Tab-separated table of C-alpha atoms in Angstrom:
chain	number	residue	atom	x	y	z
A	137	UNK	CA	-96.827	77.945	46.988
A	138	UNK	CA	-93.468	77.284	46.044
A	139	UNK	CA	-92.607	79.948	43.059
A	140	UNK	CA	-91.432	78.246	40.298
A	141	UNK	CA	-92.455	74.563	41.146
A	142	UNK	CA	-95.659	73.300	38.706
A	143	UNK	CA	-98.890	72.718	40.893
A	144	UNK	CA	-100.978	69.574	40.837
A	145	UNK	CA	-104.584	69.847	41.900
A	146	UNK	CA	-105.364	66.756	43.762
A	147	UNK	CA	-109.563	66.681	44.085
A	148	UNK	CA	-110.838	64.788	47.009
A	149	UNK	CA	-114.149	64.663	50.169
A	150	UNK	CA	-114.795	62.813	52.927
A	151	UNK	CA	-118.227	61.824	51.649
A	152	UNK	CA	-116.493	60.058	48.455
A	153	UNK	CA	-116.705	57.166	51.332
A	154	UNK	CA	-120.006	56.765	50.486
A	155	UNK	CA	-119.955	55.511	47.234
A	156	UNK	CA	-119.538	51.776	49.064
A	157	UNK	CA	-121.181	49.198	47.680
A	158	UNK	CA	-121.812	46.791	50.363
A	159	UNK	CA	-120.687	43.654	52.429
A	160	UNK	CA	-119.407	41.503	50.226
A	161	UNK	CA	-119.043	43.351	47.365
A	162	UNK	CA	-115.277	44.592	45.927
A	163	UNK	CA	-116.088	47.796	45.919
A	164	UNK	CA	-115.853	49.173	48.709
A	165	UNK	CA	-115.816	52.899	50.575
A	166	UNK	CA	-112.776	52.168	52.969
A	167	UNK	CA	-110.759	52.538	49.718
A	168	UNK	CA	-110.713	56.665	50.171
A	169	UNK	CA	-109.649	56.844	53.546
A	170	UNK	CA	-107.121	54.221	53.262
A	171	UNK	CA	-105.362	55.995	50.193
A	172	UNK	CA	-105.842	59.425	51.424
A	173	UNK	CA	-104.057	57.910	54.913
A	174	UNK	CA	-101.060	56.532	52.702
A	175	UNK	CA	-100.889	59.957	50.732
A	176	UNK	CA	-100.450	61.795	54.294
A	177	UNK	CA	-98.195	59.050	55.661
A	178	UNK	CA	-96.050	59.831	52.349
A	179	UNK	CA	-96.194	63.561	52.841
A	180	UNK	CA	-98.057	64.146	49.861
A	181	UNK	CA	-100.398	66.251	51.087
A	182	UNK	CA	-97.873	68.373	52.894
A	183	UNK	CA	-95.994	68.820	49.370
A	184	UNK	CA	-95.683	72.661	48.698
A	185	UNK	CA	-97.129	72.515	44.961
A	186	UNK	CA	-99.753	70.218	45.824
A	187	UNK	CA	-103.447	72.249	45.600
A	188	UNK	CA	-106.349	70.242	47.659
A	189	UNK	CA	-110.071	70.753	46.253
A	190	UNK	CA	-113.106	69.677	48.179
A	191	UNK	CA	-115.496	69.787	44.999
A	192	UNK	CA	-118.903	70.362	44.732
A	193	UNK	CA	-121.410	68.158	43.123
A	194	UNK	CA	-121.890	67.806	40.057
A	195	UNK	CA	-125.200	68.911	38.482
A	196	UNK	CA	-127.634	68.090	36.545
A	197	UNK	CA	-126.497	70.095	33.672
A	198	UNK	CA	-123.160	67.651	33.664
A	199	UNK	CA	-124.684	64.941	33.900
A	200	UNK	CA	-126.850	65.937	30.908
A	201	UNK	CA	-123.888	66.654	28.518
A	202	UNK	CA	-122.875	62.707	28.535
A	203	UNK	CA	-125.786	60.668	29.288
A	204	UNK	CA	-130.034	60.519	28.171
A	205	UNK	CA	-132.492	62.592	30.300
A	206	UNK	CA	-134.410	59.417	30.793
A	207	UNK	CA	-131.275	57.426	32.069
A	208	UNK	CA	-130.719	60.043	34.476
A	209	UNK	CA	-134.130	60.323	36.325
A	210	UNK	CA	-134.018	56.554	36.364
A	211	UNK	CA	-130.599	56.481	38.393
A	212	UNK	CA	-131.884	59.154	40.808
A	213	UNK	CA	-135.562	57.422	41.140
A	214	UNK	CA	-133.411	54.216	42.104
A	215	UNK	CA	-131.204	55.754	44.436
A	216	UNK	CA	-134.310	57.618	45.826
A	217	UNK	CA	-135.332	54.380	46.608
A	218	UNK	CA	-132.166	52.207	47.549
A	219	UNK	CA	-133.242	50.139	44.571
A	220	UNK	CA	-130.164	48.713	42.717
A	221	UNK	CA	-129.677	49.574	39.020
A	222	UNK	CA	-128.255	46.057	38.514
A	223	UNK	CA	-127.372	42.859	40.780
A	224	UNK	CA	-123.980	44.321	41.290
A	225	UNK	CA	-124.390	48.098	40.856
A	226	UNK	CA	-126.554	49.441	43.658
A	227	UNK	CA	-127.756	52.455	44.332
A	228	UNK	CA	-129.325	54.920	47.189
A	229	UNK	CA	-128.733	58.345	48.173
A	230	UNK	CA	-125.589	58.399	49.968
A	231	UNK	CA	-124.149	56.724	46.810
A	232	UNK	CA	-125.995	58.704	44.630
A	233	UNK	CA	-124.624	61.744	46.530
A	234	UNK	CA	-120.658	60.484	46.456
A	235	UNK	CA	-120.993	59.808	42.428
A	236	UNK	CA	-122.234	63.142	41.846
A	237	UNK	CA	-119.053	64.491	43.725
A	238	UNK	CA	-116.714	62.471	42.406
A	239	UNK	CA	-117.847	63.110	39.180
A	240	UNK	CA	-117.409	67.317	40.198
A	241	UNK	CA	-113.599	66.433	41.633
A	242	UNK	CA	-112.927	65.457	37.734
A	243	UNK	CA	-114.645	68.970	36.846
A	244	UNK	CA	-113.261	71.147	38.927
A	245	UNK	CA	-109.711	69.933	38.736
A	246	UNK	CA	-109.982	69.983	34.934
A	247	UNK	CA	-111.337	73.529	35.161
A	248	UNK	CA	-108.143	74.432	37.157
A	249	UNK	CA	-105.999	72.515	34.148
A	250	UNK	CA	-107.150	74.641	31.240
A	251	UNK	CA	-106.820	77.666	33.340
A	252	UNK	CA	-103.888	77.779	34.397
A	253	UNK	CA	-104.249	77.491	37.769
A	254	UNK	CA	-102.124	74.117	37.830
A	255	UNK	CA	-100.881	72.020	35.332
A	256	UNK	CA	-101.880	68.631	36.405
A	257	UNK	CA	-105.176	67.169	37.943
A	258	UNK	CA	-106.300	64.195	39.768
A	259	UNK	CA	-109.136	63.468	40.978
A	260	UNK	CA	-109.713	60.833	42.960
A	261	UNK	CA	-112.354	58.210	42.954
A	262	UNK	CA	-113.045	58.859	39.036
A	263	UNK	CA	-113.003	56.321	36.252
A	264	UNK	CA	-115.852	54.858	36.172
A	265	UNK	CA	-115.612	53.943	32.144
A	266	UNK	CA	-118.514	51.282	32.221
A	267	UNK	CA	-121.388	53.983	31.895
A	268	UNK	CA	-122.544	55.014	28.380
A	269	UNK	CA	-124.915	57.476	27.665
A	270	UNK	CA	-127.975	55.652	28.288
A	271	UNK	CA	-126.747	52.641	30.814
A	272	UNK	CA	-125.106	51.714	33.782
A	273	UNK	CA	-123.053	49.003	35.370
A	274	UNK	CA	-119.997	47.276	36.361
A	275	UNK	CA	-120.110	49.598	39.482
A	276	UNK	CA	-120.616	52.307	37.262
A	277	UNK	CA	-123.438	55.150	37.412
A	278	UNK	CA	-122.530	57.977	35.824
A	279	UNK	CA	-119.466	57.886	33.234
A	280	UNK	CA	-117.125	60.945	34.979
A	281	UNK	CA	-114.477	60.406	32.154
A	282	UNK	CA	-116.778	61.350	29.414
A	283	UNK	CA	-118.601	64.035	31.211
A	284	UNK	CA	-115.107	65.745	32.252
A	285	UNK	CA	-113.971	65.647	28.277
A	286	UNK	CA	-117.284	66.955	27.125
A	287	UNK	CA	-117.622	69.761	29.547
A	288	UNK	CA	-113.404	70.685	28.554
A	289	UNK	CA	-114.445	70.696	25.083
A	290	UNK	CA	-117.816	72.994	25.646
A	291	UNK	CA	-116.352	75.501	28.247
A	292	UNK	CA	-113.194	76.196	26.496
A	293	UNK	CA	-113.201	75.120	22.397
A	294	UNK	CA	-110.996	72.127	22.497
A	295	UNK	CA	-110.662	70.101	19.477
A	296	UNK	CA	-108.458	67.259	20.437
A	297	UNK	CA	-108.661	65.515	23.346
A	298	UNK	CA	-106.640	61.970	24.051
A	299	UNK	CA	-107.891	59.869	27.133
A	300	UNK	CA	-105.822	57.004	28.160
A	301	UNK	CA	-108.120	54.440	29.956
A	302	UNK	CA	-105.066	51.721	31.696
A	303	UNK	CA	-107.800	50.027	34.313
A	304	UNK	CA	-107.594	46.606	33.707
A	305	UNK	CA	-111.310	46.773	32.513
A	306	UNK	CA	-112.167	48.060	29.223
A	307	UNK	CA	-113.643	51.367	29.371
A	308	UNK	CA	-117.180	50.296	27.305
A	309	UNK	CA	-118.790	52.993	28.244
A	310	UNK	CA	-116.446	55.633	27.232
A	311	UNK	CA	-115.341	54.018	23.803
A	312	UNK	CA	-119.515	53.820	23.182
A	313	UNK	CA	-120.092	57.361	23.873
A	314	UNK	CA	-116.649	58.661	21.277
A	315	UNK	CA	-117.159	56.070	19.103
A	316	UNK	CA	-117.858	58.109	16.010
A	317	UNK	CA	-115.987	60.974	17.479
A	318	UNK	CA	-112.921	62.000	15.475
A	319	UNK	CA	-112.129	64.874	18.441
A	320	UNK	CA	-111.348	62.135	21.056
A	321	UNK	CA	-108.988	60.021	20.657
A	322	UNK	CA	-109.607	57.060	22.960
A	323	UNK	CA	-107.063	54.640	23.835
A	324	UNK	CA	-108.057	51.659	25.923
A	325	UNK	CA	-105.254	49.010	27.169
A	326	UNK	CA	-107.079	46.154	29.271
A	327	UNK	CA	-106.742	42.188	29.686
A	328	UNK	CA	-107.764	40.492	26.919
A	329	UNK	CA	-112.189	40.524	26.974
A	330	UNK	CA	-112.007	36.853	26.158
A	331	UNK	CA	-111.199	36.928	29.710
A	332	UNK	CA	-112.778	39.433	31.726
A	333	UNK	CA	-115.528	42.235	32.124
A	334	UNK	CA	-116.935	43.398	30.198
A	335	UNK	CA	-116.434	40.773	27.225
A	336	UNK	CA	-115.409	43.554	24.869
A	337	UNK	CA	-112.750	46.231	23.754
A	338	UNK	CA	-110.757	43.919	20.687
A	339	UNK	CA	-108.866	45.379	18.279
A	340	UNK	CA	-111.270	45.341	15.201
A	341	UNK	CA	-113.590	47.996	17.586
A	342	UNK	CA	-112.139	51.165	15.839
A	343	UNK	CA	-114.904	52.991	15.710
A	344	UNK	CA	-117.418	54.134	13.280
A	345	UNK	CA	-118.285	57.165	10.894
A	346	UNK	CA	-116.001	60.053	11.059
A	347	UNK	CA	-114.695	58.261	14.196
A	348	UNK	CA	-113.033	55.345	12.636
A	349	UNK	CA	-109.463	54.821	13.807
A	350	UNK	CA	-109.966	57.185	16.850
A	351	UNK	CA	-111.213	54.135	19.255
A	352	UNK	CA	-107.984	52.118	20.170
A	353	UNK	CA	-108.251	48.856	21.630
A	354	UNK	CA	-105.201	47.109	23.310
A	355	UNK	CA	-106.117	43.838	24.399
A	356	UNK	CA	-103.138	42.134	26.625
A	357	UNK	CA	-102.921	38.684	27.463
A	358	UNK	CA	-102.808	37.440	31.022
A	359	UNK	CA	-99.321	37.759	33.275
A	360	UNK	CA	-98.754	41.190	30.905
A	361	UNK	CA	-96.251	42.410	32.884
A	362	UNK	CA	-94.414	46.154	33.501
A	363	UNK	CA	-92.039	45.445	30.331
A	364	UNK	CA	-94.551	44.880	27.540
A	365	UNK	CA	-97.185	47.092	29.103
A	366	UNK	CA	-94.197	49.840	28.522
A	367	UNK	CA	-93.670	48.639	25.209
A	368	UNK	CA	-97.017	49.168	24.418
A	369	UNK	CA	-97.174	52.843	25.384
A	370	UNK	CA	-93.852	53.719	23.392
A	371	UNK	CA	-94.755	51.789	20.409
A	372	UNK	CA	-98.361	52.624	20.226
A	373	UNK	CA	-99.710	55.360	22.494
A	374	UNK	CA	-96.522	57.271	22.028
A	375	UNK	CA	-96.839	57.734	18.293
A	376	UNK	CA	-100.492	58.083	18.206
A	377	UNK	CA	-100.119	60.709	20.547
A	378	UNK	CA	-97.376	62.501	18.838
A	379	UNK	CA	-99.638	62.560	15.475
A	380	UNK	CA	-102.948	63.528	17.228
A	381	UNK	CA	-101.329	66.182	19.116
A	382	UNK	CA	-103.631	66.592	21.938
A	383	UNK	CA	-104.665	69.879	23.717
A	384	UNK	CA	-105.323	68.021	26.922
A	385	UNK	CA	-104.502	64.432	28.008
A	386	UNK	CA	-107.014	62.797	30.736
A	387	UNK	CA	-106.115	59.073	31.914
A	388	UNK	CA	-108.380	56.593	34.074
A	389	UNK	CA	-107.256	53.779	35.520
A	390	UNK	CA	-106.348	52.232	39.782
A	391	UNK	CA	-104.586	49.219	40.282
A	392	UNK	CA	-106.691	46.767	39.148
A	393	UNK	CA	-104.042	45.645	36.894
A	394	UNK	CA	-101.775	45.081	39.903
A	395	UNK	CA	-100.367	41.594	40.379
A	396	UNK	CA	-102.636	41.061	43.514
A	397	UNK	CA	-105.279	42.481	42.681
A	398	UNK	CA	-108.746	39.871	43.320
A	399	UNK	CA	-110.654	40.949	39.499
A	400	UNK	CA	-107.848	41.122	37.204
A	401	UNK	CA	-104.824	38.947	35.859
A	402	UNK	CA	-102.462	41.303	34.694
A	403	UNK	CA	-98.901	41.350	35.950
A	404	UNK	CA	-98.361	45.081	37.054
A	405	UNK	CA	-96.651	46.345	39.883
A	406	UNK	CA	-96.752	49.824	42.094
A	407	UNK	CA	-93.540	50.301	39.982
A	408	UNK	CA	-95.012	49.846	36.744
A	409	UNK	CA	-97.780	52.023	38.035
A	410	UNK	CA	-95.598	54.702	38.573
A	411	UNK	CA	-94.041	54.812	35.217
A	412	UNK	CA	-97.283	54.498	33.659
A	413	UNK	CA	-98.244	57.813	34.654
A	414	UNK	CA	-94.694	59.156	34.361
A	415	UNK	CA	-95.031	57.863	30.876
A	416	UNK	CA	-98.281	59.765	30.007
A	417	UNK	CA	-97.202	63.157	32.056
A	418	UNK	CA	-94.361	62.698	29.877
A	419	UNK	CA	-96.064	63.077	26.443
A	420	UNK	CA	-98.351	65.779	28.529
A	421	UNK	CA	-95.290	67.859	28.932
A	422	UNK	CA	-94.269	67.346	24.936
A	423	UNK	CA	-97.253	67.603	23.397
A	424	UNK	CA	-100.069	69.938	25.398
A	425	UNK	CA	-98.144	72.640	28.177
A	426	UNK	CA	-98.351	69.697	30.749
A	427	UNK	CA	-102.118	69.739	30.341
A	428	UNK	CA	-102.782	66.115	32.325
A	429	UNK	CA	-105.611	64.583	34.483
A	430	UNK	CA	-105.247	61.828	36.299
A	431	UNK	CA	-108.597	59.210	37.449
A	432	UNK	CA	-107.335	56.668	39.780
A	433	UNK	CA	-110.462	54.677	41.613
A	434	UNK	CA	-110.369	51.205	40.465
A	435	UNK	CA	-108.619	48.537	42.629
A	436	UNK	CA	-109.719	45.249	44.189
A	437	UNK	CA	-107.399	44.510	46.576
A	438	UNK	CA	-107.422	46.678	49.825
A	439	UNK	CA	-103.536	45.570	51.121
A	440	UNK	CA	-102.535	46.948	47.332
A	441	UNK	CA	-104.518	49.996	46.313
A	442	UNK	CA	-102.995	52.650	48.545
A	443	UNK	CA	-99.746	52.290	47.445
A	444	UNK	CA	-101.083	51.887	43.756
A	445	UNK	CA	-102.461	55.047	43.595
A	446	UNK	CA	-99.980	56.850	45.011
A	447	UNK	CA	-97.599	55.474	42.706
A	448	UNK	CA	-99.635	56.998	39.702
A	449	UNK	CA	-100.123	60.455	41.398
A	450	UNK	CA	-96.401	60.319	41.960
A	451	UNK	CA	-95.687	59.773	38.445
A	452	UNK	CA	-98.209	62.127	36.792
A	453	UNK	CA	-96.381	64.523	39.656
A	454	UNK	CA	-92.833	63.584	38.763
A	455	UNK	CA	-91.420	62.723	41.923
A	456	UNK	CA	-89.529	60.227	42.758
A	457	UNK	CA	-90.481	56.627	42.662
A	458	UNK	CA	-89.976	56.388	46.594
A	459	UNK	CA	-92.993	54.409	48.230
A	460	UNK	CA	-93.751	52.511	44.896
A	461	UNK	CA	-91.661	49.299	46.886
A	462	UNK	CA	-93.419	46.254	47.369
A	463	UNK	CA	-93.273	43.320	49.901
A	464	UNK	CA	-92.988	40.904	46.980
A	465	UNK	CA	-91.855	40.998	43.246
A	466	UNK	CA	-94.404	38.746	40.943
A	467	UNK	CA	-93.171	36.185	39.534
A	468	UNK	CA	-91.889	37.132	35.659
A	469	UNK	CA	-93.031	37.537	32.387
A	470	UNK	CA	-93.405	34.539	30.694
A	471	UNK	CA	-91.748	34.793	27.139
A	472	UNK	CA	-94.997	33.530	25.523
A	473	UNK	CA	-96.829	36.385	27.117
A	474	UNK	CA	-94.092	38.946	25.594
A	475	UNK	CA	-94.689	37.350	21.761
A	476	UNK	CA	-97.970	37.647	22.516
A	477	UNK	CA	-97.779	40.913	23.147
A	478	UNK	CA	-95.504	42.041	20.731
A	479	UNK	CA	-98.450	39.952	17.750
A	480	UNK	CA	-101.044	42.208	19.419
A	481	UNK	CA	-98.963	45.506	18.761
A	482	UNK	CA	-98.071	44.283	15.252
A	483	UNK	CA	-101.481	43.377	14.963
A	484	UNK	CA	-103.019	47.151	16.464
A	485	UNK	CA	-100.141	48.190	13.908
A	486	UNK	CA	-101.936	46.462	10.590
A	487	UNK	CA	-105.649	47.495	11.785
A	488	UNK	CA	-104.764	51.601	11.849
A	489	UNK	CA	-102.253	51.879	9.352
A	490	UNK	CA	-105.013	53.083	6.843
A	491	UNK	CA	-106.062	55.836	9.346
A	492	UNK	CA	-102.823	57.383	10.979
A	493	UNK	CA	-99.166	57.705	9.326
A	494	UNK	CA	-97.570	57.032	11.574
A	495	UNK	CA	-97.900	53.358	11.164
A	496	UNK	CA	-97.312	53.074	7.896
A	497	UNK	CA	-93.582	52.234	6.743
């Protein structure tokens, strides 16, 4: 390794492939290969302070920090028997066995995080938000995101941890499981639920108990585009961050809210992807020694995705936006869409004010 140059950790296995879906459906295994391909074709992987990890499953044990005993035998009975948990999340063994794996990429690359090892992660394939402790769906098994902040805050004594969930999706699961959790501050920016899975994530959904004001919902209109999703992270995530002050900073999110993409209507491009991530590495580097790990797996649109992620790896990694280019620009931001947005940040403003300083004048 090159002395001197910060390492990234970059989780990833052949068998992740497996965690297809079926004809038909838009999630699909080819995703992997095809992203892994682009990563190569960009000379990622050749990249002297890149680290590769072939994880091992996760276990039992993980899965058991997160979600009910009873949830869990029932996921690995269906699987057992190719029986789907839902009419759009299946299951069987060879997905079974892919979840499990992606779900130890997120440990083991967090693991190398706190220790030292490198200062960023990603681990790819992770993110799926939709699982809470004792359900599944919306492709979603087992909820990685939570089980990698749990087993952080068990193995080495954190207090504080921020994830940043920027699929185009609102992470249900995840806000469900920290809801009354005051040591993670969750931050979900998605389309607005009116329109979209899962049908919620608004901004009154705060949280509860000793966790009220530590679940942030950011609801954007339709046609959001790269501007006002910026805005939104220097005017809201950017403060809450700075007040919080984080120990480690995970994100989740692919490129579902890409222009193109087939589930979502946000306005996003490869671009915008990229300073996403640069954004949130950014505050990583201020606030917590660098400490950041990256989930991209979401993404809907096979002719986008590889470029996508790559543009978030490359920003969590610093590099130059190179390869974040695009065929075609979308078309702009309406101006209604920007007041929108800038009503929904007053609005986020108004509903924390009585539970972080930083938004009061």
């Amino acid at each position: 390794m090159t002395e001197g140059v910060a390492k990234t950790a970059i989780a990833y296995h052949e068998k992740f492939s497996q965690y297809d879906l079926g004809p038909g459906h838009p999630y699909r295994g080819d995703r992997f290969p095809r992203a892994w391909g682009f990563f190569r074709e960009m000379g990622l992987l050749d990249r002297p302070e890149v680290v590769i990890v072939e994880p091992e499953p996760a276990s039992r044990e993980d899965l058991l920090r997160v979600h009910d005993e009873r949830y869990v035998d029932l996921i690995f009975r269906l699987s057992e028997r190719s029986r789907p948990y839902d009419w759009e999340t299946p299951c069987s063994p060879e997905i079974l066995e892919a979840a499990l794996l992606i779900t130890g990429g997120g440990l083991a690359v967090g693991s190398m995080v706190m220790e030292g090892e490198v200062e960023k992660g990603v681990a790819i394939g992770g993110g799926f938000h939709h699982a809470g402790r004792d359900y599944g769906g919306g492709f979603c098994l087992f909820n990685d995101v939570a089980i990698l902040a749990v087993s952080l805050r068990e193995r080495y004594g954190l207090e504080r941890i921020m994830i940043v969930d920027h699929d185009v999706h609102a992470g249900n699961g995840t806000s469900d499981i920290f809801y009354s959790d005051p040591g993670v501050l969750f931050i979900s920016i998605h389309q607005d639920p009116r329109t979209i899975y899962p049908g919620t994530g608004f901004i009154h959904q705060i949280g509860s108990g000793p966790g009220k004001g530590y679940n942030v919902n950011i609801p954007l209109p339709p046609r959001t585009g790269d501007e006002s999703y910026m805005r939104v992270l220097e005017e809201l995530v950017r403060p809450l961050a700075e007040e919080f002050e984080p120990q480690v900073i995970i994100s989740n999110g692919g490129s579902d809210p890409h222009f193109m993409d087939l589930l979502g209507s946000l306005n996003i491009t490869a671009r915008g992807f990229y300073s996403i991530t640069r954004f949130l590495t950014g505050l990583a580097d201020e606030l917590c020694a660098g400490r950041y790990i990256l989930m991209p797996g979401s993404g809907y649109n096979p002719s986008v995705l590889p470029r996508s992620w790559y543009a978030l790896v490359a920003g969590a990694m610093r590099l130059g936006p190179e390869g974040t280019e695009e065929p075609r620009r979308p078309s702009p931001e309406p101006d209604y869409v920007k007041k929108e947005v800038e009503k929904i940040i007053s609005e986020v403003k108004e509903t924390l004010e009585p539970y972080w300083r930083c938004f009061r004048a």
